[in-house]
mmCIF file of C-alpha atoms and ligand atoms in Angstrom:
data_model
loop_
_atom_site.group_PDB
_atom_site.id
_atom_site.type_symbol
_atom_site.label_atom_id
_atom_site.label_comp_id
_atom_site.label_asym_id
_atom_site.label_seq_id
_atom_site.Cartn_x
_atom_site.Cartn_y
_atom_site.Cartn_z
ATOM 1 C CA UNK D 1 -171.564 -110.691 -40.437
ATOM 2 C CA UNK D 2 -169.209 -111.646 -43.176
ATOM 3 C CA UNK D 3 -168.994 -108.662 -45.497
ATOM 4 C CA UNK D 4 -166.660 -109.238 -48.411
ATOM 5 C CA UNK D 5 -167.386 -105.766 -49.686
ATOM 6 C CA UNK D 6 -165.294 -104.217 -46.860
ATOM 7 C CA UNK D 7 -162.076 -104.829 -48.743
ATOM 8 C CA UNK D 8 -163.544 -103.581 -52.015
ATOM 9 C CA UNK D 9 -164.606 -100.163 -50.822
ATOM 10 C CA UNK D 10 -161.599 -98.100 -51.960
ATOM 11 C CA UNK D 11 -158.907 -98.457 -54.599
ATOM 12 C CA UNK D 12 -156.079 -98.496 -51.998
ATOM 13 C CA UNK D 13 -157.798 -101.407 -50.225
ATOM 14 C CA UNK D 14 -158.413 -103.241 -53.474
ATOM 15 C CA UNK D 15 -154.799 -102.730 -54.490
ATOM 16 C CA UNK D 16 -153.587 -104.071 -51.166
ATOM 17 C CA UNK D 17 -155.361 -107.411 -51.562
ATOM 18 C CA UNK D 18 -155.035 -107.811 -55.347
ATOM 19 C CA UNK D 19 -153.974 -111.389 -56.147
ATOM 20 C CA UNK D 20 -152.690 -111.085 -59.716
ATOM 21 C CA UNK D 21 -150.876 -108.551 -61.841
ATOM 22 C CA UNK D 22 -150.116 -108.003 -65.494
ATOM 23 C CA UNK D 23 -146.982 -106.042 -66.280
ATOM 24 C CA UNK D 24 -145.409 -105.131 -69.634
ATOM 25 C CA UNK D 25 -142.478 -107.413 -68.762
ATOM 26 C CA UNK D 26 -144.834 -110.422 -68.907
ATOM 27 C CA UNK D 27 -145.850 -109.688 -72.495
ATOM 28 C CA UNK D 28 -144.431 -110.718 -75.847
ATOM 29 C CA UNK D 29 -145.364 -108.760 -78.968
ATOM 30 C CA UNK D 30 -145.703 -110.830 -82.159
ATOM 31 C CA UNK D 31 -144.194 -109.063 -85.195
ATOM 32 C CA UNK D 32 -144.475 -109.877 -88.910
ATOM 33 C CA UNK D 33 -141.435 -109.085 -91.024
ATOM 34 C CA UNK D 34 -141.225 -108.644 -94.808
ATOM 35 C CA UNK D 35 -138.553 -107.943 -97.400
ATOM 36 C CA UNK D 36 -138.177 -104.413 -98.738
ATOM 37 C CA UNK D 37 -137.708 -100.912 -97.401
ATOM 38 C CA UNK D 38 -140.056 -98.536 -95.594
ATOM 39 C CA UNK D 39 -142.776 -101.160 -95.574
ATOM 40 C CA UNK D 40 -145.620 -100.995 -93.080
ATOM 41 C CA UNK D 41 -148.274 -103.168 -94.665
ATOM 42 C CA UNK D 42 -151.654 -103.165 -92.939
ATOM 43 C CA UNK D 43 -153.490 -106.449 -92.331
ATOM 44 C CA UNK D 44 -157.225 -106.065 -92.991
ATOM 45 C CA UNK D 45 -158.428 -108.521 -90.342
ATOM 46 C CA UNK D 46 -155.994 -107.225 -87.686
ATOM 47 C CA UNK D 47 -156.432 -103.434 -87.530
ATOM 48 C CA UNK D 48 -153.381 -101.821 -85.917
ATOM 49 C CA UNK D 49 -151.019 -104.693 -86.812
ATOM 50 C CA UNK D 50 -148.629 -104.219 -89.758
ATOM 51 C CA UNK D 51 -146.037 -106.245 -91.608
ATOM 52 C CA UNK D 52 -142.725 -104.444 -91.182
ATOM 53 C CA UNK D 53 -139.610 -104.284 -93.316
ATOM 54 C CA UNK D 54 -136.328 -104.503 -91.391
ATOM 55 C CA UNK D 55 -135.741 -100.724 -91.242
ATOM 56 C CA UNK D 56 -139.209 -100.229 -89.741
ATOM 57 C CA UNK D 57 -138.633 -103.189 -87.436
ATOM 58 C CA UNK D 58 -135.618 -101.434 -85.989
ATOM 59 C CA UNK D 59 -137.668 -98.340 -85.102
ATOM 60 C CA UNK D 60 -140.483 -100.465 -83.725
ATOM 61 C CA UNK D 61 -138.381 -102.564 -81.355
ATOM 62 C CA UNK D 62 -136.558 -99.530 -79.965
ATOM 63 C CA UNK D 63 -139.971 -98.240 -78.948
ATOM 64 C CA UNK D 64 -141.080 -101.609 -77.523
ATOM 65 C CA UNK D 65 -137.938 -101.851 -75.406
ATOM 66 C CA UNK D 66 -138.525 -98.336 -74.012
ATOM 67 C CA UNK D 67 -142.043 -99.401 -73.038
ATOM 68 C CA UNK D 68 -140.592 -102.227 -70.955
ATOM 69 C CA UNK D 69 -142.051 -105.171 -72.858
ATOM 70 C CA UNK D 70 -140.709 -108.644 -72.146
ATOM 71 C CA UNK D 71 -139.904 -109.518 -75.729
ATOM 72 C CA UNK D 72 -140.997 -110.125 -79.288
ATOM 73 C CA UNK D 73 -141.773 -113.191 -81.374
ATOM 74 C CA UNK D 74 -140.914 -112.961 -85.061
ATOM 75 C CA UNK D 75 -142.840 -114.317 -88.047
ATOM 76 C CA UNK D 76 -141.340 -114.028 -91.510
ATOM 77 C CA UNK D 77 -142.878 -113.619 -94.955
ATOM 78 C CA UNK D 78 -140.241 -114.886 -97.379
ATOM 79 C CA UNK D 79 -140.049 -113.903 -101.046
ATOM 80 C CA UNK D 80 -139.572 -117.502 -102.033
ATOM 81 C CA UNK D 81 -141.651 -120.548 -101.056
ATOM 82 C CA UNK D 82 -141.096 -124.175 -102.061
ATOM 83 C CA UNK D 83 -142.242 -127.633 -100.973
ATOM 84 C CA UNK D 84 -139.229 -128.023 -98.625
ATOM 85 C CA UNK D 85 -139.594 -124.586 -96.972
ATOM 86 C CA UNK D 86 -135.933 -123.926 -97.747
ATOM 87 C CA UNK D 87 -136.228 -120.195 -96.968
ATOM 88 C CA UNK D 88 -137.042 -121.174 -93.379
ATOM 89 C CA UNK D 89 -133.475 -122.256 -92.569
ATOM 90 C CA UNK D 90 -131.613 -119.873 -94.879
ATOM 91 C CA UNK D 91 -128.875 -118.107 -92.861
ATOM 92 C CA UNK D 92 -129.802 -114.948 -94.780
ATOM 93 C CA UNK D 93 -133.553 -115.540 -94.465
ATOM 94 C CA UNK D 94 -135.941 -112.816 -93.427
ATOM 95 C CA UNK D 95 -136.354 -113.991 -89.813
ATOM 96 C CA UNK D 96 -132.640 -114.681 -89.384
ATOM 97 C CA UNK D 97 -131.810 -111.097 -90.444
ATOM 98 C CA UNK D 98 -134.668 -109.743 -88.328
ATOM 99 C CA UNK D 99 -133.204 -111.426 -85.232
ATOM 100 C CA UNK D 100 -129.932 -109.563 -85.848
ATOM 101 C CA UNK D 101 -131.772 -106.259 -86.216
ATOM 102 C CA UNK D 102 -133.688 -106.704 -82.949
ATOM 103 C CA UNK D 103 -130.648 -107.859 -80.982
ATOM 104 C CA UNK D 104 -128.657 -104.815 -82.117
ATOM 105 C CA UNK D 105 -131.422 -102.225 -81.721
ATOM 106 C CA UNK D 106 -133.057 -103.499 -78.520
ATOM 107 C CA UNK D 107 -130.817 -105.894 -76.579
ATOM 108 C CA UNK D 108 -133.167 -105.721 -73.563
ATOM 109 C CA UNK D 109 -135.908 -107.568 -75.454
ATOM 110 C CA UNK D 110 -136.066 -111.358 -75.415
ATOM 111 C CA UNK D 111 -136.181 -112.474 -79.047
ATOM 112 C CA UNK D 112 -138.322 -115.548 -79.617
ATOM 113 C CA UNK D 113 -138.512 -117.210 -83.023
ATOM 114 C CA UNK D 114 -141.402 -119.328 -84.255
ATOM 115 C CA UNK D 115 -140.098 -122.629 -85.586
ATOM 116 C CA UNK D 116 -142.561 -123.843 -88.211
ATOM 117 C CA UNK D 117 -142.676 -124.346 -91.954
ATOM 118 C CA UNK D 118 -146.146 -123.109 -92.905
ATOM 119 C CA UNK D 119 -145.062 -119.583 -93.883
ATOM 120 C CA UNK D 120 -142.356 -121.052 -96.124
ATOM 121 C CA UNK D 121 -144.002 -123.970 -97.923
ATOM 122 C CA UNK D 122 -145.650 -123.434 -101.300
ATOM 123 C CA UNK D 123 -148.691 -125.432 -100.077
ATOM 124 C CA UNK D 124 -148.939 -123.657 -96.693
ATOM 125 C CA UNK D 125 -148.679 -126.839 -94.622
ATOM 126 C CA UNK D 126 -146.528 -127.115 -91.509
ATOM 127 C CA UNK D 127 -144.409 -129.907 -92.934
ATOM 128 C CA UNK D 128 -143.231 -132.070 -95.787
ATOM 129 C CA UNK D 129 -146.226 -133.408 -97.704
ATOM 130 C CA UNK D 130 -146.052 -136.989 -98.999
ATOM 131 C CA UNK D 131 -149.083 -138.605 -100.646
ATOM 132 C CA UNK D 132 -151.322 -135.807 -99.411
ATOM 133 C CA UNK D 133 -150.254 -136.178 -95.773
ATOM 134 C CA UNK D 134 -147.739 -134.397 -93.582
ATOM 135 C CA UNK D 135 -144.824 -136.773 -93.014
ATOM 136 C CA UNK D 136 -143.807 -136.445 -89.361
ATOM 137 C CA UNK D 137 -140.160 -137.483 -89.196
ATOM 138 C CA UNK D 138 -138.910 -135.776 -92.390
ATOM 139 C CA UNK D 139 -140.633 -132.612 -91.118
ATOM 140 C CA UNK D 140 -138.856 -132.869 -87.759
ATOM 141 C CA UNK D 141 -135.505 -133.005 -89.588
ATOM 142 C CA UNK D 142 -136.290 -129.716 -91.318
ATOM 143 C CA UNK D 143 -137.513 -128.152 -88.072
ATOM 144 C CA UNK D 144 -134.128 -128.948 -86.510
ATOM 145 C CA UNK D 145 -132.413 -127.061 -89.335
ATOM 146 C CA UNK D 146 -134.729 -124.100 -88.796
ATOM 147 C CA UNK D 147 -134.109 -124.040 -85.031
ATOM 148 C CA UNK D 148 -130.327 -124.217 -85.452
ATOM 149 C CA UNK D 149 -130.405 -121.408 -88.037
ATOM 150 C CA UNK D 150 -132.405 -119.235 -85.611
ATOM 151 C CA UNK D 151 -129.882 -120.062 -82.877
ATOM 152 C CA UNK D 152 -126.993 -119.050 -85.162
ATOM 153 C CA UNK D 153 -128.805 -115.796 -85.945
ATOM 154 C CA UNK D 154 -128.870 -115.007 -82.220
ATOM 155 C CA UNK D 155 -132.392 -115.903 -81.037
ATOM 156 C CA UNK D 156 -132.856 -115.990 -77.250
ATOM 157 C CA UNK D 157 -135.600 -118.647 -77.333
ATOM 158 C CA UNK D 158 -136.793 -120.971 -80.093
ATOM 159 C CA UNK D 159 -140.484 -121.854 -80.123
ATOM 160 C CA UNK D 160 -141.602 -124.822 -82.233
ATOM 161 C CA UNK D 161 -145.266 -124.352 -83.216
ATOM 162 C CA UNK D 162 -145.729 -127.210 -85.697
ATOM 163 C CA UNK D 163 -147.148 -129.939 -83.375
ATOM 164 C CA UNK D 164 -145.161 -132.783 -84.974
ATOM 165 C CA UNK D 165 -144.432 -135.706 -82.637
ATOM 166 C CA UNK D 166 -140.961 -135.851 -81.134
ATOM 167 C CA UNK D 167 -139.832 -132.454 -82.338
ATOM 168 C CA UNK D 168 -138.812 -131.048 -78.951
ATOM 169 C CA UNK D 169 -136.388 -133.902 -78.256
ATOM 170 C CA UNK D 170 -134.972 -133.677 -81.778
ATOM 171 C CA UNK D 171 -134.538 -129.898 -81.631
ATOM 172 C CA UNK D 172 -132.910 -130.159 -78.179
ATOM 173 C CA UNK D 173 -130.426 -132.676 -79.549
ATOM 174 C CA UNK D 174 -129.713 -130.596 -82.662
ATOM 175 C CA UNK D 175 -129.120 -127.469 -80.554
ATOM 176 C CA UNK D 176 -126.863 -129.330 -78.125
ATOM 177 C CA UNK D 177 -124.815 -130.826 -80.945
ATOM 178 C CA UNK D 178 -124.241 -127.433 -82.517
ATOM 179 C CA UNK D 179 -123.117 -125.843 -79.260
ATOM 180 C CA UNK D 180 -126.366 -124.146 -78.222
ATOM 181 C CA UNK D 181 -126.720 -126.041 -74.954
ATOM 182 C CA UNK D 182 -127.949 -122.899 -73.166
ATOM 183 C CA UNK D 183 -130.652 -121.929 -75.657
ATOM 184 C CA UNK D 184 -134.135 -122.513 -74.185
ATOM 185 C CA UNK D 185 -137.040 -124.131 -76.036
ATOM 186 C CA UNK D 186 -140.530 -122.718 -75.559
ATOM 187 C CA UNK D 187 -142.781 -125.436 -76.894
ATOM 188 C CA UNK D 188 -146.176 -124.618 -78.336
ATOM 189 C CA UNK D 189 -147.063 -127.783 -76.458
ATOM 190 C CA UNK D 190 -150.859 -127.620 -76.235
ATOM 191 C CA UNK D 191 -151.858 -126.036 -79.520
ATOM 192 C CA UNK D 192 -155.406 -126.586 -80.695
ATOM 193 C CA UNK D 193 -156.790 -126.785 -84.224
ATOM 194 C CA UNK D 194 -158.546 -123.456 -83.764
ATOM 195 C CA UNK D 195 -160.650 -121.237 -86.009
ATOM 196 C CA UNK D 196 -159.170 -118.285 -84.125
ATOM 197 C CA UNK D 197 -155.947 -118.442 -86.208
ATOM 198 C CA UNK D 198 -157.789 -117.133 -89.287
ATOM 199 C CA UNK D 199 -156.434 -113.557 -89.327
ATOM 200 C CA UNK D 200 -152.857 -114.790 -88.719
ATOM 201 C CA UNK D 201 -153.025 -116.773 -91.919
ATOM 202 C CA UNK D 202 -153.856 -113.577 -93.779
ATOM 203 C CA UNK D 203 -151.034 -111.747 -91.966
ATOM 204 C CA UNK D 204 -148.440 -114.460 -92.587
ATOM 205 C CA UNK D 205 -149.835 -115.706 -95.918
ATOM 206 C CA UNK D 206 -149.779 -119.226 -94.481
ATOM 207 C CA UNK D 207 -153.237 -120.668 -95.130
ATOM 208 C CA UNK D 208 -153.026 -124.298 -96.278
ATOM 209 C CA UNK D 209 -153.769 -124.703 -100.008
ATOM 210 C CA UNK D 210 -155.762 -127.882 -99.288
ATOM 211 C CA UNK D 211 -157.062 -129.593 -96.143
ATOM 212 C CA UNK D 212 -156.489 -128.246 -92.640
ATOM 213 C CA UNK D 213 -154.244 -128.721 -89.606
ATOM 214 C CA UNK D 214 -156.338 -131.294 -87.750
ATOM 215 C CA UNK D 215 -153.883 -134.137 -88.382
ATOM 216 C CA UNK D 216 -151.418 -132.521 -85.968
ATOM 217 C CA UNK D 217 -153.084 -129.777 -83.902
ATOM 218 C CA UNK D 218 -155.249 -130.791 -80.915
ATOM 219 C CA UNK D 219 -158.986 -131.437 -81.060
ATOM 220 C CA UNK D 220 -160.682 -128.665 -79.024
ATOM 221 C CA UNK D 221 -162.767 -131.385 -77.344
ATOM 222 C CA UNK D 222 -159.736 -132.868 -75.552
ATOM 223 C CA UNK D 223 -158.399 -131.600 -72.245
ATOM 224 C CA UNK D 224 -156.622 -134.756 -71.107
ATOM 225 C CA UNK D 225 -154.840 -135.104 -74.420
ATOM 226 C CA UNK D 226 -153.745 -131.459 -74.199
ATOM 227 C CA UNK D 227 -152.187 -132.097 -70.785
ATOM 228 C CA UNK D 228 -150.510 -135.228 -72.133
ATOM 229 C CA UNK D 229 -149.019 -133.283 -75.047
ATOM 230 C CA UNK D 230 -147.541 -130.666 -72.723
ATOM 231 C CA UNK D 231 -146.163 -133.187 -70.240
ATOM 232 C CA UNK D 232 -144.601 -135.158 -73.106
ATOM 233 C CA UNK D 233 -142.849 -132.007 -74.295
ATOM 234 C CA UNK D 234 -141.607 -131.359 -70.763
ATOM 235 C CA UNK D 235 -140.175 -134.875 -70.773
ATOM 236 C CA UNK D 236 -138.502 -134.220 -74.127
ATOM 237 C CA UNK D 237 -136.700 -131.216 -72.655
ATOM 238 C CA UNK D 238 -138.913 -128.182 -73.205
ATOM 239 C CA UNK D 239 -137.949 -125.298 -70.898
ATOM 240 C CA UNK D 240 -141.346 -123.607 -71.120
ATOM 241 C CA UNK D 241 -144.758 -124.765 -72.271
ATOM 242 C CA UNK D 242 -147.484 -122.912 -74.142
ATOM 243 C CA UNK D 243 -151.240 -123.132 -74.426
ATOM 244 C CA UNK D 244 -152.855 -121.706 -77.548
ATOM 245 C CA UNK D 245 -155.346 -120.083 -78.100
ATOM 246 C CA UNK D 246 -155.656 -118.384 -74.700
ATOM 247 C CA UNK D 247 -159.171 -117.330 -73.731
ATOM 248 C CA UNK D 248 -160.885 -120.453 -75.156
ATOM 249 C CA UNK D 249 -158.376 -122.596 -73.187
ATOM 250 C CA UNK D 250 -158.265 -121.142 -69.681
ATOM 251 C CA UNK D 251 -159.276 -124.532 -68.297
ATOM 252 C CA UNK D 252 -156.265 -126.148 -69.962
ATOM 253 C CA UNK D 253 -153.953 -123.483 -68.537
ATOM 254 C CA UNK D 254 -155.390 -123.899 -65.053
ATOM 255 C CA UNK D 255 -155.065 -127.682 -65.167
ATOM 256 C CA UNK D 256 -151.554 -127.562 -66.606
ATOM 257 C CA UNK D 257 -150.493 -125.092 -63.892
ATOM 258 C CA UNK D 258 -151.162 -127.806 -61.294
ATOM 259 C CA UNK D 259 -149.349 -130.513 -63.294
ATOM 260 C CA UNK D 260 -145.956 -128.946 -64.061
ATOM 261 C CA UNK D 261 -143.433 -126.622 -62.436
ATOM 262 C CA UNK D 262 -142.270 -125.195 -65.775
ATOM 263 C CA UNK D 263 -143.066 -121.587 -66.674
ATOM 264 C CA UNK D 264 -146.212 -121.379 -68.793
ATOM 265 C CA UNK D 265 -147.018 -119.148 -71.723
ATOM 266 C CA UNK D 266 -150.360 -118.498 -73.382
ATOM 267 C CA UNK D 267 -150.938 -117.055 -76.848
ATOM 268 C CA UNK D 268 -153.818 -114.610 -77.224
ATOM 269 C CA UNK D 269 -154.111 -115.295 -80.947
ATOM 270 C CA UNK D 270 -155.055 -113.263 -83.990
ATOM 271 C CA UNK D 271 -158.769 -114.146 -83.851
ATOM 272 C CA UNK D 272 -158.992 -113.153 -80.195
ATOM 273 C CA UNK D 273 -157.438 -109.815 -81.166
ATOM 274 C CA UNK D 274 -159.715 -109.373 -84.202
ATOM 275 C CA UNK D 275 -162.818 -110.160 -82.159
ATOM 276 C CA UNK D 276 -162.066 -107.434 -79.604
ATOM 277 C CA UNK D 277 -161.031 -104.921 -82.285
ATOM 278 C CA UNK D 278 -164.246 -105.513 -84.234
ATOM 279 C CA UNK D 279 -166.462 -104.934 -81.208
ATOM 280 C CA UNK D 280 -164.467 -101.835 -80.207
ATOM 281 C CA UNK D 281 -164.783 -100.502 -83.763
ATOM 282 C CA UNK D 282 -168.551 -100.891 -83.487
ATOM 283 C CA UNK D 283 -168.530 -99.008 -80.215
ATOM 284 C CA UNK D 284 -169.794 -102.096 -78.382
ATOM 285 C CA UNK D 285 -166.832 -102.703 -76.060
ATOM 286 C CA UNK D 286 -164.358 -100.490 -74.254
ATOM 287 C CA UNK D 287 -160.971 -101.516 -75.615
ATOM 288 C CA UNK D 288 -158.654 -100.840 -72.740
ATOM 289 C CA UNK D 289 -160.821 -102.383 -70.047
ATOM 290 C CA UNK D 290 -161.625 -105.440 -72.121
ATOM 291 C CA UNK D 291 -157.986 -106.050 -73.040
ATOM 292 C CA UNK D 292 -156.828 -105.616 -69.443
ATOM 293 C CA UNK D 293 -159.526 -108.011 -68.261
ATOM 294 C CA UNK D 294 -158.611 -110.709 -70.781
ATOM 295 C CA UNK D 295 -154.903 -110.473 -69.975
ATOM 296 C CA UNK D 296 -155.654 -110.647 -66.246
ATOM 297 C CA UNK D 297 -157.861 -113.695 -66.812
ATOM 298 C CA UNK D 298 -155.037 -115.414 -68.689
ATOM 299 C CA UNK D 299 -152.551 -114.651 -65.888
ATOM 300 C CA UNK D 300 -155.056 -115.766 -63.241
ATOM 301 C CA UNK D 301 -155.552 -119.055 -65.060
ATOM 302 C CA UNK D 302 -151.839 -119.754 -64.739
ATOM 303 C CA UNK D 303 -149.836 -118.087 -67.512
ATOM 304 C CA UNK D 304 -146.519 -116.462 -66.616
ATOM 305 C CA UNK D 305 -145.977 -115.082 -70.102
ATOM 306 C CA UNK D 306 -148.581 -113.866 -72.592
ATOM 307 C CA UNK D 307 -148.039 -113.495 -76.315
ATOM 308 C CA UNK D 308 -150.494 -110.843 -77.459
ATOM 309 C CA UNK D 309 -150.965 -108.358 -80.305
ATOM 310 C CA UNK D 310 -152.095 -105.892 -77.602
ATOM 311 C CA UNK D 311 -148.672 -105.952 -75.882
ATOM 312 C CA UNK D 312 -147.578 -102.510 -77.091
ATOM 313 C CA UNK D 313 -150.928 -100.852 -76.350
ATOM 314 C CA UNK D 314 -151.065 -102.452 -72.921
ATOM 315 C CA UNK D 315 -147.551 -101.224 -72.101
ATOM 316 C CA UNK D 316 -148.471 -97.692 -73.257
ATOM 317 C CA UNK D 317 -151.553 -97.655 -71.041
ATOM 318 C CA UNK D 318 -149.528 -98.926 -68.089
ATOM 319 C CA UNK D 319 -146.849 -96.280 -68.584
ATOM 320 C CA UNK D 320 -149.485 -93.528 -68.918
ATOM 321 C CA UNK D 321 -150.958 -94.486 -65.571
ATOM 322 C CA UNK D 322 -147.629 -94.633 -63.758
HETATM 323 C C1 LIG P 401 -147.559 -121.487 -87.086
HETATM 324 C C2 LIG P 401 -148.282 -120.532 -86.224
HETATM 325 C C3 LIG P 401 -149.609 -120.128 -86.341
HETATM 326 C C4 LIG P 401 -149.826 -119.202 -85.324
HETATM 327 C C5 LIG P 401 -148.638 -119.064 -84.624
HETATM 328 N N1 LIG P 401 -147.695 -119.898 -85.190
HETATM 329 C C6 LIG P 401 -150.623 -120.463 -87.375
HETATM 330 C C7 LIG P 401 -151.231 -121.783 -87.425
HETATM 331 O O1 LIG P 401 -150.965 -122.689 -86.643
HETATM 332 O O2 LIG P 401 -152.021 -121.953 -88.356
HETATM 333 C C8 LIG P 401 -151.132 -118.515 -85.066
HETATM 334 C C9 LIG P 401 -151.055 -117.274 -84.264
HETATM 335 C C10 LIG P 401 -152.265 -116.425 -84.322
HETATM 336 O O3 LIG P 401 -153.349 -116.804 -84.791
HETATM 337 O O4 LIG P 401 -152.133 -115.272 -83.858
HETATM 338 N N2 LIG P 401 -146.435 -120.930 -87.693
#
């Protein structure tokens, strides 16, 4: 008789035939950085996540490197916002200085920067607004400036998250022309217009003042279009692709895994984090087991790299066990 339970009977047997693994080195911790000193500002809808000033950032990344995490992705809260997002490509901007801090304090970590304008525009949109709409090509020009400024600051990977058309090709060209031919692009290639980004917009103060992001982010109804977006970005020169959010898009990840040979990332976003934290707070879910299960599901679906606010906790749990 076929008895599949035979290989499930003991932990050593289960370990022997385990198909997928999640390790700290696969994970990227998102970090929010603010101006000032000794700042650790809590975010109400993301318990356990804080906005850090650069001195606190230094301490934090030393710890993350010791835990063996793969890297960090940085989001900045500038003091100054305007309709051109000029703080986003300022050589002395908050993210640009943060990159320097991380590279000095924790050279083992891969430093990813998020290339977008929404945290830097006065209206909270991801681009230049003309006649109430986001103008694609003028926005792409600004994104190129942002990417090059992150490259100059020392970023290891730039990750455009804006979903404008043609931005990967334009950023590749801008990086090549400024001498950054070896700097990889991780494209947020299949990014959906998702309600799960809500808490992030509190954390990064980037909620749009009017309208929403549906003129550029993907319709959650569309799988084929999501695959098309990612394959287009591959054609434009992306080195890695990303699906976002993660758990609501495991089908997209799985499908994309069969359609490209590029490494894939998935972003377990702020709302996915908040949802688990809320249930844990109520005593309804067991945090560690639920987090480990979601991360495993995301790896199983096809992600090589996972961006998650649980990265540090996961690495701690893993190190405790070892
Ligand atoms: C754009 C950006 C967003 C997130 C990552 N990069 C916000 C958005 O598209 O509205 C969301 C991440 C999350 O929810 O954790 N700069």
